[in-house]
PDB file of N, CA, C and O in Angstrom:
ATOM      1  N   UNK A   1       0.824  -1.192   0.000  1.00 88.00           N
ATOM      2  CA  UNK A   1       0.000   0.000   0.000  1.00 88.00           C
ATOM      3  C   UNK A   1       0.872   1.262   0.000  1.00 88.00           C
ATOM      4  O   UNK A   1       0.475   2.277  -0.541  1.00 88.00           O
ATOM      5  N   UNK A   2       2.055   1.155   0.591  1.00 91.00           N
ATOM      6  CA  UNK A   2       2.945   2.309   0.615  1.00 91.00           C
ATOM      7  C   UNK A   2       3.420   2.685  -0.785  1.00 91.00           C
ATOM      8  O   UNK A   2       3.635   3.860  -1.065  1.00 91.00           O
ATOM      9  N   UNK A   3       3.600   1.703  -1.641  1.00 96.00           N
ATOM     10  CA  UNK A   3       4.054   1.986  -3.000  1.00 96.00           C
ATOM     11  C   UNK A   3       2.997   2.762  -3.772  1.00 96.00           C
ATOM     12  O   UNK A   3       3.319   3.583  -4.637  1.00 96.00           O
ATOM     13  N   UNK A   4       1.732   2.530  -3.461  1.00 96.00           N
ATOM     14  CA  UNK A   4       0.655   3.259  -4.123  1.00 96.00           C
ATOM     15  C   UNK A   4       0.741   4.747  -3.801  1.00 96.00           C
ATOM     16  O   UNK A   4       0.571   5.591  -4.678  1.00 96.00           O
ATOM     17  N   UNK A   5       1.013   5.093  -2.560  1.00 96.00           N
ATOM     18  CA  UNK A   5       1.176   6.498  -2.180  1.00 96.00           C
ATOM     19  C   UNK A   5       2.371   7.118  -2.901  1.00 96.00           C
ATOM     20  O   UNK A   5       2.325   8.268  -3.348  1.00 96.00           O
ATOM     21  N   UNK A   6       3.431   6.357  -3.007  1.00 97.00           N
ATOM     22  CA  UNK A   6       4.619   6.846  -3.712  1.00 97.00           C
ATOM     23  C   UNK A   6       4.321   7.094  -5.190  1.00 97.00           C
ATOM     24  O   UNK A   6       4.709   8.120  -5.756  1.00 97.00           O
ATOM     25  N   UNK A   7       3.625   6.163  -5.841  1.00 97.00           N
ATOM     26  CA  UNK A   7       3.330   6.307  -7.262  1.00 97.00           C
ATOM     27  C   UNK A   7       2.376   7.464  -7.530  1.00 97.00           C
ATOM     28  O   UNK A   7       2.549   8.207  -8.504  1.00 97.00           O
ATOM     29  N   UNK A   8       1.369   7.643  -6.691  1.00 97.00           N
ATOM     30  CA  UNK A   8       0.439   8.761  -6.870  1.00 97.00           C
ATOM     31  C   UNK A   8       1.172  10.078  -6.649  1.00 97.00           C
ATOM     32  O   UNK A   8       1.006  11.033  -7.421  1.00 97.00           O
ATOM     33  N   UNK A   9       1.983  10.146  -5.632  1.00 97.00           N
ATOM     34  CA  UNK A   9       2.763  11.366  -5.383  1.00 97.00           C
ATOM     35  C   UNK A   9       3.726  11.678  -6.508  1.00 97.00           C
ATOM     36  O   UNK A   9       3.878  12.835  -6.918  1.00 97.00           O
ATOM     37  N   UNK A  10       4.378  10.670  -7.037  1.00 98.00           N
ATOM     38  CA  UNK A  10       5.313  10.856  -8.151  1.00 98.00           C
ATOM     39  C   UNK A  10       4.595  11.332  -9.408  1.00 98.00           C
ATOM     40  O   UNK A  10       5.087  12.209 -10.122  1.00 98.00           O
ATOM     41  N   UNK A  11       3.424  10.766  -9.677  1.00 98.00           N
ATOM     42  CA  UNK A  11       2.692  11.175 -10.875  1.00 98.00           C
ATOM     43  C   UNK A  11       2.174  12.602 -10.753  1.00 98.00           C
ATOM     44  O   UNK A  11       2.181  13.352 -11.731  1.00 98.00           O
ATOM     45  N   UNK A  12       1.739  12.998  -9.563  1.00 98.00           N
ATOM     46  CA  UNK A  12       1.302  14.379  -9.366  1.00 98.00           C
ATOM     47  C   UNK A  12       2.481  15.329  -9.510  1.00 98.00           C
ATOM     48  O   UNK A  12       2.371  16.385 -10.145  1.00 98.00           O
ATOM     49  N   UNK A  13       3.612  14.982  -8.962  1.00 98.00           N
ATOM     50  CA  UNK A  13       4.807  15.811  -9.095  1.00 98.00           C
ATOM     51  C   UNK A  13       5.227  15.941 -10.556  1.00 98.00           C
ATOM     52  O   UNK A  13       5.550  17.036 -11.031  1.00 98.00           O
ATOM     53  N   UNK A  14       5.206  14.851 -11.299  1.00 98.00           N
ATOM     54  CA  UNK A  14       5.568  14.884 -12.711  1.00 98.00           C
ATOM     55  C   UNK A  14       4.576  15.730 -13.507  1.00 98.00           C
ATOM     56  O   UNK A  14       4.966  16.484 -14.402  1.00 98.00           O
ATOM     57  N   UNK A  15       3.296  15.624 -13.196  1.00 98.00           N
ATOM     58  CA  UNK A  15       2.286  16.430 -13.880  1.00 98.00           C
ATOM     59  C   UNK A  15       2.511  17.914 -13.608  1.00 98.00           C
ATOM     60  O   UNK A  15       2.377  18.750 -14.514  1.00 98.00           O
ATOM     61  N   UNK A  16       2.878  18.265 -12.388  1.00 98.00           N
ATOM     62  CA  UNK A  16       3.147  19.667 -12.068  1.00 98.00           C
ATOM     63  C   UNK A  16       4.382  20.183 -12.785  1.00 98.00           C
ATOM     64  O   UNK A  16       4.428  21.335 -13.222  1.00 98.00           O
ATOM     65  N   UNK A  17       5.381  19.334 -12.947  1.00 98.00           N
ATOM     66  CA  UNK A  17       6.588  19.729 -13.690  1.00 98.00           C
ATOM     67  C   UNK A  17       6.257  19.991 -15.148  1.00 98.00           C
ATOM     68  O   UNK A  17       6.676  21.002 -15.731  1.00 98.00           O
ATOM     69  N   UNK A  18       5.475  19.101 -15.761  1.00 98.00           N
ATOM     70  CA  UNK A  18       5.088  19.305 -17.160  1.00 98.00           C
ATOM     71  C   UNK A  18       4.184  20.519 -17.324  1.00 98.00           C
ATOM     72  O   UNK A  18       4.288  21.257 -18.311  1.00 98.00           O
ATOM     73  N   UNK A  19       3.313  20.766 -16.371  1.00 97.00           N
ATOM     74  CA  UNK A  19       2.454  21.941 -16.424  1.00 97.00           C
ATOM     75  C   UNK A  19       3.288  23.215 -16.300  1.00 97.00           C
ATOM     76  O   UNK A  19       3.054  24.191 -17.023  1.00 97.00           O
ATOM     77  N   UNK A  20       4.261  23.202 -15.416  1.00 97.00           N
ATOM     78  CA  UNK A  20       5.170  24.344 -15.294  1.00 97.00           C
ATOM     79  C   UNK A  20       5.970  24.573 -16.563  1.00 97.00           C
ATOM     80  O   UNK A  20       6.173  25.720 -16.984  1.00 97.00           O
ATOM     81  N   UNK A  21       6.432  23.508 -17.205  1.00 95.00           N
ATOM     82  CA  UNK A  21       7.178  23.638 -18.458  1.00 95.00           C
ATOM     83  C   UNK A  21       6.293  24.200 -19.565  1.00 95.00           C
ATOM     84  O   UNK A  21       6.741  25.011 -20.383  1.00 95.00           O
ATOM     85  N   UNK A  22       5.030  23.795 -19.583  1.00 93.00           N
ATOM     86  CA  UNK A  22       4.103  24.320 -20.586  1.00 93.00           C
ATOM     87  C   UNK A  22       3.888  25.818 -20.394  1.00 93.00           C
ATOM     88  O   UNK A  22       3.945  26.591 -21.352  1.00 93.00           O
ATOM     89  N   UNK A  23       3.637  26.249 -19.171  1.00 94.00           N
ATOM     90  CA  UNK A  23       3.424  27.672 -18.927  1.00 94.00           C
ATOM     91  C   UNK A  23       4.695  28.480 -19.171  1.00 94.00           C
ATOM     92  O   UNK A  23       4.632  29.619 -19.638  1.00 94.00           O
ATOM     93  N   UNK A  24       5.867  27.915 -18.878  1.00 94.00           N
ATOM     94  CA  UNK A  24       7.112  28.594 -19.172  1.00 94.00           C
ATOM     95  C   UNK A  24       7.276  28.791 -20.684  1.00 94.00           C
ATOM     96  O   UNK A  24       7.658  29.867 -21.144  1.00 94.00           O
ATOM     97  N   UNK A  25       6.981  27.750 -21.477  1.00 90.00           N
ATOM     98  CA  UNK A  25       7.093  27.850 -22.931  1.00 90.00           C
ATOM     99  C   UNK A  25       6.082  28.856 -23.479  1.00 90.00           C
ATOM    100  O   UNK A  25       6.391  29.615 -24.399  1.00 90.00           O
ATOM    101  N   UNK A  26       4.907  28.891 -22.913  1.00 88.00           N
ATOM    102  CA  UNK A  26       3.891  29.838 -23.365  1.00 88.00           C
ATOM    103  C   UNK A  26       4.295  31.268 -23.020  1.00 88.00           C
ATOM    104  O   UNK A  26       4.111  32.180 -23.820  1.00 88.00           O
ATOM    105  N   UNK A  27       4.882  31.458 -21.859  1.00 90.00           N
ATOM    106  CA  UNK A  27       5.281  32.788 -21.419  1.00 90.00           C
ATOM    107  C   UNK A  27       6.446  33.334 -22.232  1.00 90.00           C
ATOM    108  O   UNK A  27       6.528  34.534 -22.483  1.00 90.00           O
ATOM    109  N   UNK A  28       7.354  32.477 -22.671  1.00 89.00           N
ATOM    110  CA  UNK A  28       8.512  32.936 -23.430  1.00 89.00           C
ATOM    111  C   UNK A  28       8.238  33.055 -24.919  1.00 89.00           C
ATOM    112  O   UNK A  28       9.130  33.409 -25.679  1.00 89.00           O
ATOM    113  N   UNK A  29       7.011  32.764 -25.366  1.00 82.00           N
ATOM    114  CA  UNK A  29       6.633  32.994 -26.755  1.00 82.00           C
ATOM    115  C   UNK A  29       7.022  31.896 -27.716  1.00 82.00           C
ATOM    116  O   UNK A  29       7.162  32.143 -28.910  1.00 82.00           O
ATOM    117  N   UNK A  30       7.209  30.694 -27.264  1.00 79.00           N
ATOM    118  CA  UNK A  30       7.618  29.616 -28.156  1.00 79.00           C
ATOM    119  C   UNK A  30       6.467  29.099 -29.009  1.00 79.00           C
ATOM    120  O   UNK A  30       6.691  28.367 -29.965  1.00 79.00           O
ATOM    121  N   UNK A  31       5.242  29.485 -28.695  1.00 74.00           N
ATOM    122  CA  UNK A  31       4.084  29.015 -29.455  1.00 74.00           C
ATOM    123  C   UNK A  31       3.426  30.143 -30.239  1.00 74.00           C
ATOM    124  O   UNK A  31       2.261  30.043 -30.605  1.00 74.00           O
ATOM    125  N   UNK A  32       4.155  31.223 -30.518  1.00 78.00           N
ATOM    126  CA  UNK A  32       3.556  32.368 -31.190  1.00 78.00           C
ATOM    127  C   UNK A  32       3.189  32.062 -32.641  1.00 78.00           C
ATOM    128  O   UNK A  32       2.115  32.409 -33.095  1.00 78.00           O
ATOM    129  N   UNK A  33       4.083  31.450 -33.384  1.00 76.00           N
ATOM    130  CA  UNK A  33       3.856  31.206 -34.807  1.00 76.00           C
ATOM    131  C   UNK A  33       3.625  29.719 -35.030  1.00 76.00           C
ATOM    132  O   UNK A  33       4.559  28.929 -35.024  1.00 76.00           O
ATOM    133  N   UNK A  34       2.377  29.344 -35.249  1.00 73.00           N
ATOM    134  CA  UNK A  34       2.074  27.931 -35.436  1.00 73.00           C
ATOM    135  C   UNK A  34       1.821  27.581 -36.901  1.00 73.00           C
ATOM    136  O   UNK A  34       1.710  26.415 -37.254  1.00 73.00           O
ATOM    137  N   UNK A  35       1.751  28.573 -37.786  1.00 79.00           N
ATOM    138  CA  UNK A  35       1.438  28.303 -39.192  1.00 79.00           C
ATOM    139  C   UNK A  35       2.676  28.174 -40.073  1.00 79.00           C
ATOM    140  O   UNK A  35       2.702  27.354 -40.978  1.00 79.00           O
ATOM    141  N   UNK A  36       3.701  28.970 -39.817  1.00 80.00           N
ATOM    142  CA  UNK A  36       4.883  28.985 -40.680  1.00 80.00           C
ATOM    143  C   UNK A  36       5.613  27.646 -40.743  1.00 80.00           C
ATOM    144  O   UNK A  36       6.009  27.230 -41.838  1.00 80.00           O
ATOM    145  N   UNK A  37       5.824  26.922 -39.649  1.00 75.00           N
ATOM    146  CA  UNK A  37       6.541  25.652 -39.764  1.00 75.00           C
ATOM    147  C   UNK A  37       5.834  24.643 -40.675  1.00 75.00           C
ATOM    148  O   UNK A  37       6.494  23.856 -41.330  1.00 75.00           O
ATOM    149  N   UNK A  38       4.529  24.711 -40.749  1.00 78.00           N
ATOM    150  CA  UNK A  38       3.812  23.802 -41.641  1.00 78.00           C
ATOM    151  C   UNK A  38       4.035  24.127 -43.106  1.00 78.00           C
ATOM    152  O   UNK A  38       4.002  23.250 -43.963  1.00 78.00           O
ATOM    153  N   UNK A  39       4.243  25.400 -43.431  1.00 81.00           N
ATOM    154  CA  UNK A  39       4.476  25.810 -44.811  1.00 81.00           C
ATOM    155  C   UNK A  39       5.947  25.745 -45.194  1.00 81.00           C
ATOM    156  O   UNK A  39       6.282  25.676 -46.369  1.00 81.00           O
ATOM    157  N   UNK A  40       6.830  25.804 -44.220  1.00 79.00           N
ATOM    158  CA  UNK A  40       8.261  25.843 -44.496  1.00 79.00           C
ATOM    159  C   UNK A  40       8.736  24.597 -45.230  1.00 79.00           C
ATOM    160  O   UNK A  40       9.661  24.653 -46.033  1.00 79.00           O
ATOM    161  N   UNK A  41       8.100  23.465 -44.987  1.00 79.00           N
ATOM    162  CA  UNK A  41       8.538  22.229 -45.631  1.00 79.00           C
ATOM    163  C   UNK A  41       8.223  22.228 -47.127  1.00 79.00           C
ATOM    164  O   UNK A  41       8.834  21.494 -47.901  1.00 79.00           O
ATOM    165  N   UNK A  42       7.304  23.078 -47.553  1.00 82.00           N
ATOM    166  CA  UNK A  42       6.921  23.105 -48.957  1.00 82.00           C
ATOM    167  C   UNK A  42       7.919  23.852 -49.839  1.00 82.00           C
ATOM    168  O   UNK A  42       7.906  23.704 -51.052  1.00 82.00           O
ATOM    169  N   UNK A  43       8.769  24.660 -49.252  1.00 81.00           N
ATOM    170  CA  UNK A  43       9.707  25.464 -50.011  1.00 81.00           C
ATOM    171  C   UNK A  43      11.111  24.889 -49.907  1.00 81.00           C
ATOM    172  O   UNK A  43      11.533  24.429 -48.858  1.00 81.00           O
ATOM    173  N   UNK A  44      11.842  24.948 -51.019  1.00 76.00           N
ATOM    174  CA  UNK A  44      13.223  24.479 -51.030  1.00 76.00           C
ATOM    175  C   UNK A  44      14.119  25.522 -50.387  1.00 76.00           C
ATOM    176  O   UNK A  44      13.982  26.722 -50.626  1.00 76.00           O
ATOM    177  N   UNK A  45      15.049  25.067 -49.605  1.00 70.00           N
ATOM    178  CA  UNK A  45      16.033  25.965 -49.017  1.00 70.00           C
ATOM    179  C   UNK A  45      17.197  26.121 -49.979  1.00 70.00           C
ATOM    180  O   UNK A  45      17.623  25.167 -50.627  1.00 70.00           O
ATOM    181  N   UNK A  46      17.713  27.329 -50.077  1.00 68.00           N
ATOM    182  CA  UNK A  46      18.897  27.549 -50.892  1.00 68.00           C
ATOM    183  C   UNK A  46      20.120  27.102 -50.099  1.00 68.00           C
ATOM    184  O   UNK A  46      20.254  27.407 -48.929  1.00 68.00           O
ATOM    185  N   UNK A  47      20.999  26.389 -50.766  1.00 63.00           N
ATOM    186  CA  UNK A  47      22.221  25.972 -50.090  1.00 63.00           C
ATOM    187  C   UNK A  47      23.230  27.108 -50.118  1.00 63.00           C
ATOM    188  O   UNK A  47      23.086  28.075 -50.867  1.00 63.00           O
ATOM    189  N   UNK A  48      24.266  27.001 -49.339  1.00 62.00           N
ATOM    190  CA  UNK A  48      25.284  28.048 -49.261  1.00 62.00           C
ATOM    191  C   UNK A  48      26.008  28.187 -50.594  1.00 62.00           C
ATOM    192  O   UNK A  48      26.374  29.280 -50.990  1.00 62.00           O
ATOM    193  N   UNK A  49      26.210  27.074 -51.334  1.00 60.00           N
ATOM    194  CA  UNK A  49      26.904  27.129 -52.622  1.00 60.00           C
ATOM    195  C   UNK A  49      26.109  27.927 -53.641  1.00 60.00           C
ATOM    196  O   UNK A  49      26.666  28.709 -54.404  1.00 60.00           O
ATOM    197  N   UNK A  50      24.798  27.734 -53.674  1.00 58.00           N
ATOM    198  CA  UNK A  50      23.960  28.463 -54.620  1.00 58.00           C
ATOM    199  C   UNK A  50      23.972  29.954 -54.318  1.00 58.00           C
ATOM    200  O   UNK A  50      24.017  30.782 -55.213  1.00 58.00           O
ATOM    201  N   UNK A  51      23.961  30.314 -53.057  1.00 59.00           N
ATOM    202  CA  UNK A  51      23.975  31.723 -52.687  1.00 59.00           C
ATOM    203  C   UNK A  51      25.294  32.367 -53.092  1.00 59.00           C
ATOM    204  O   UNK A  51      25.309  33.470 -53.617  1.00 59.00           O
ATOM    205  N   UNK A  52      26.410  31.690 -52.877  1.00 61.00           N
ATOM    206  CA  UNK A  52      27.701  32.274 -53.217  1.00 61.00           C
ATOM    207  C   UNK A  52      27.869  32.400 -54.737  1.00 61.00           C
ATOM    208  O   UNK A  52      28.467  33.348 -55.216  1.00 61.00           O
ATOM    209  N   UNK A  53      27.328  31.467 -55.517  1.00 58.00           N
ATOM    210  CA  UNK A  53      27.394  31.560 -56.967  1.00 58.00           C
ATOM    211  C   UNK A  53      26.556  32.737 -57.467  1.00 58.00           C
ATOM    212  O   UNK A  53      26.968  33.456 -58.358  1.00 58.00           O
ATOM    213  N   UNK A  54      25.370  32.928 -56.882  1.00 59.00           N
ATOM    214  CA  UNK A  54      24.541  34.047 -57.283  1.00 59.00           C
ATOM    215  C   UNK A  54      25.214  35.372 -56.950  1.00 59.00           C
ATOM    216  O   UNK A  54      25.179  36.307 -57.742  1.00 59.00           O
ATOM    217  N   UNK A  55      25.843  35.467 -55.792  1.00 59.00           N
ATOM    218  CA  UNK A  55      26.541  36.685 -55.417  1.00 59.00           C
ATOM    219  C   UNK A  55      27.728  36.933 -56.330  1.00 59.00           C
ATOM    220  O   UNK A  55      28.032  38.073 -56.667  1.00 59.00           O
ATOM    221  N   UNK A  56      28.393  35.875 -56.779  1.00 59.00           N
ATOM    222  CA  UNK A  56      29.544  36.007 -57.670  1.00 59.00           C
ATOM    223  C   UNK A  56      29.111  36.588 -59.012  1.00 59.00           C
ATOM    224  O   UNK A  56      29.783  37.446 -59.592  1.00 59.00           O
ATOM    225  N   UNK A  57      27.982  36.112 -59.551  1.00 59.00           N
ATOM    226  CA  UNK A  57      27.521  36.593 -60.850  1.00 59.00           C
ATOM    227  C   UNK A  57      26.943  38.010 -60.769  1.00 59.00           C
ATOM    228  O   UNK A  57      26.982  38.746 -61.732  1.00 59.00           O
ATOM    229  N   UNK A  58      26.427  38.391 -59.606  1.00 61.00           N
ATOM    230  CA  UNK A  58      25.866  39.732 -59.468  1.00 61.00           C
ATOM    231  C   UNK A  58      26.948  40.799 -59.326  1.00 61.00           C
ATOM    232  O   UNK A  58      26.739  41.935 -59.688  1.00 61.00           O
ATOM    233  N   UNK A  59      28.110  40.422 -58.859  1.00 55.00           N
ATOM    234  CA  UNK A  59      29.184  41.409 -58.666  1.00 55.00           C
ATOM    235  C   UNK A  59      30.042  41.502 -59.843  1.00 55.00           C
ATOM    236  O   UNK A  59      30.440  41.372 -60.710  1.00 55.00           O
TER     237      UNK A  59
END
């Protein structure tokens, strides 16, 4: 029966830690932009080599 008290206490403590982490992330603005990451995968990223070649031809 003692282990049951330990497990319930541990689960409540873990839930409070996760709740605190959620509010910390919300307070620091980590959830401000939820649309851009979904669209970012649709566009190709330019590699560093392509950028340097374009800069070479422009100068």
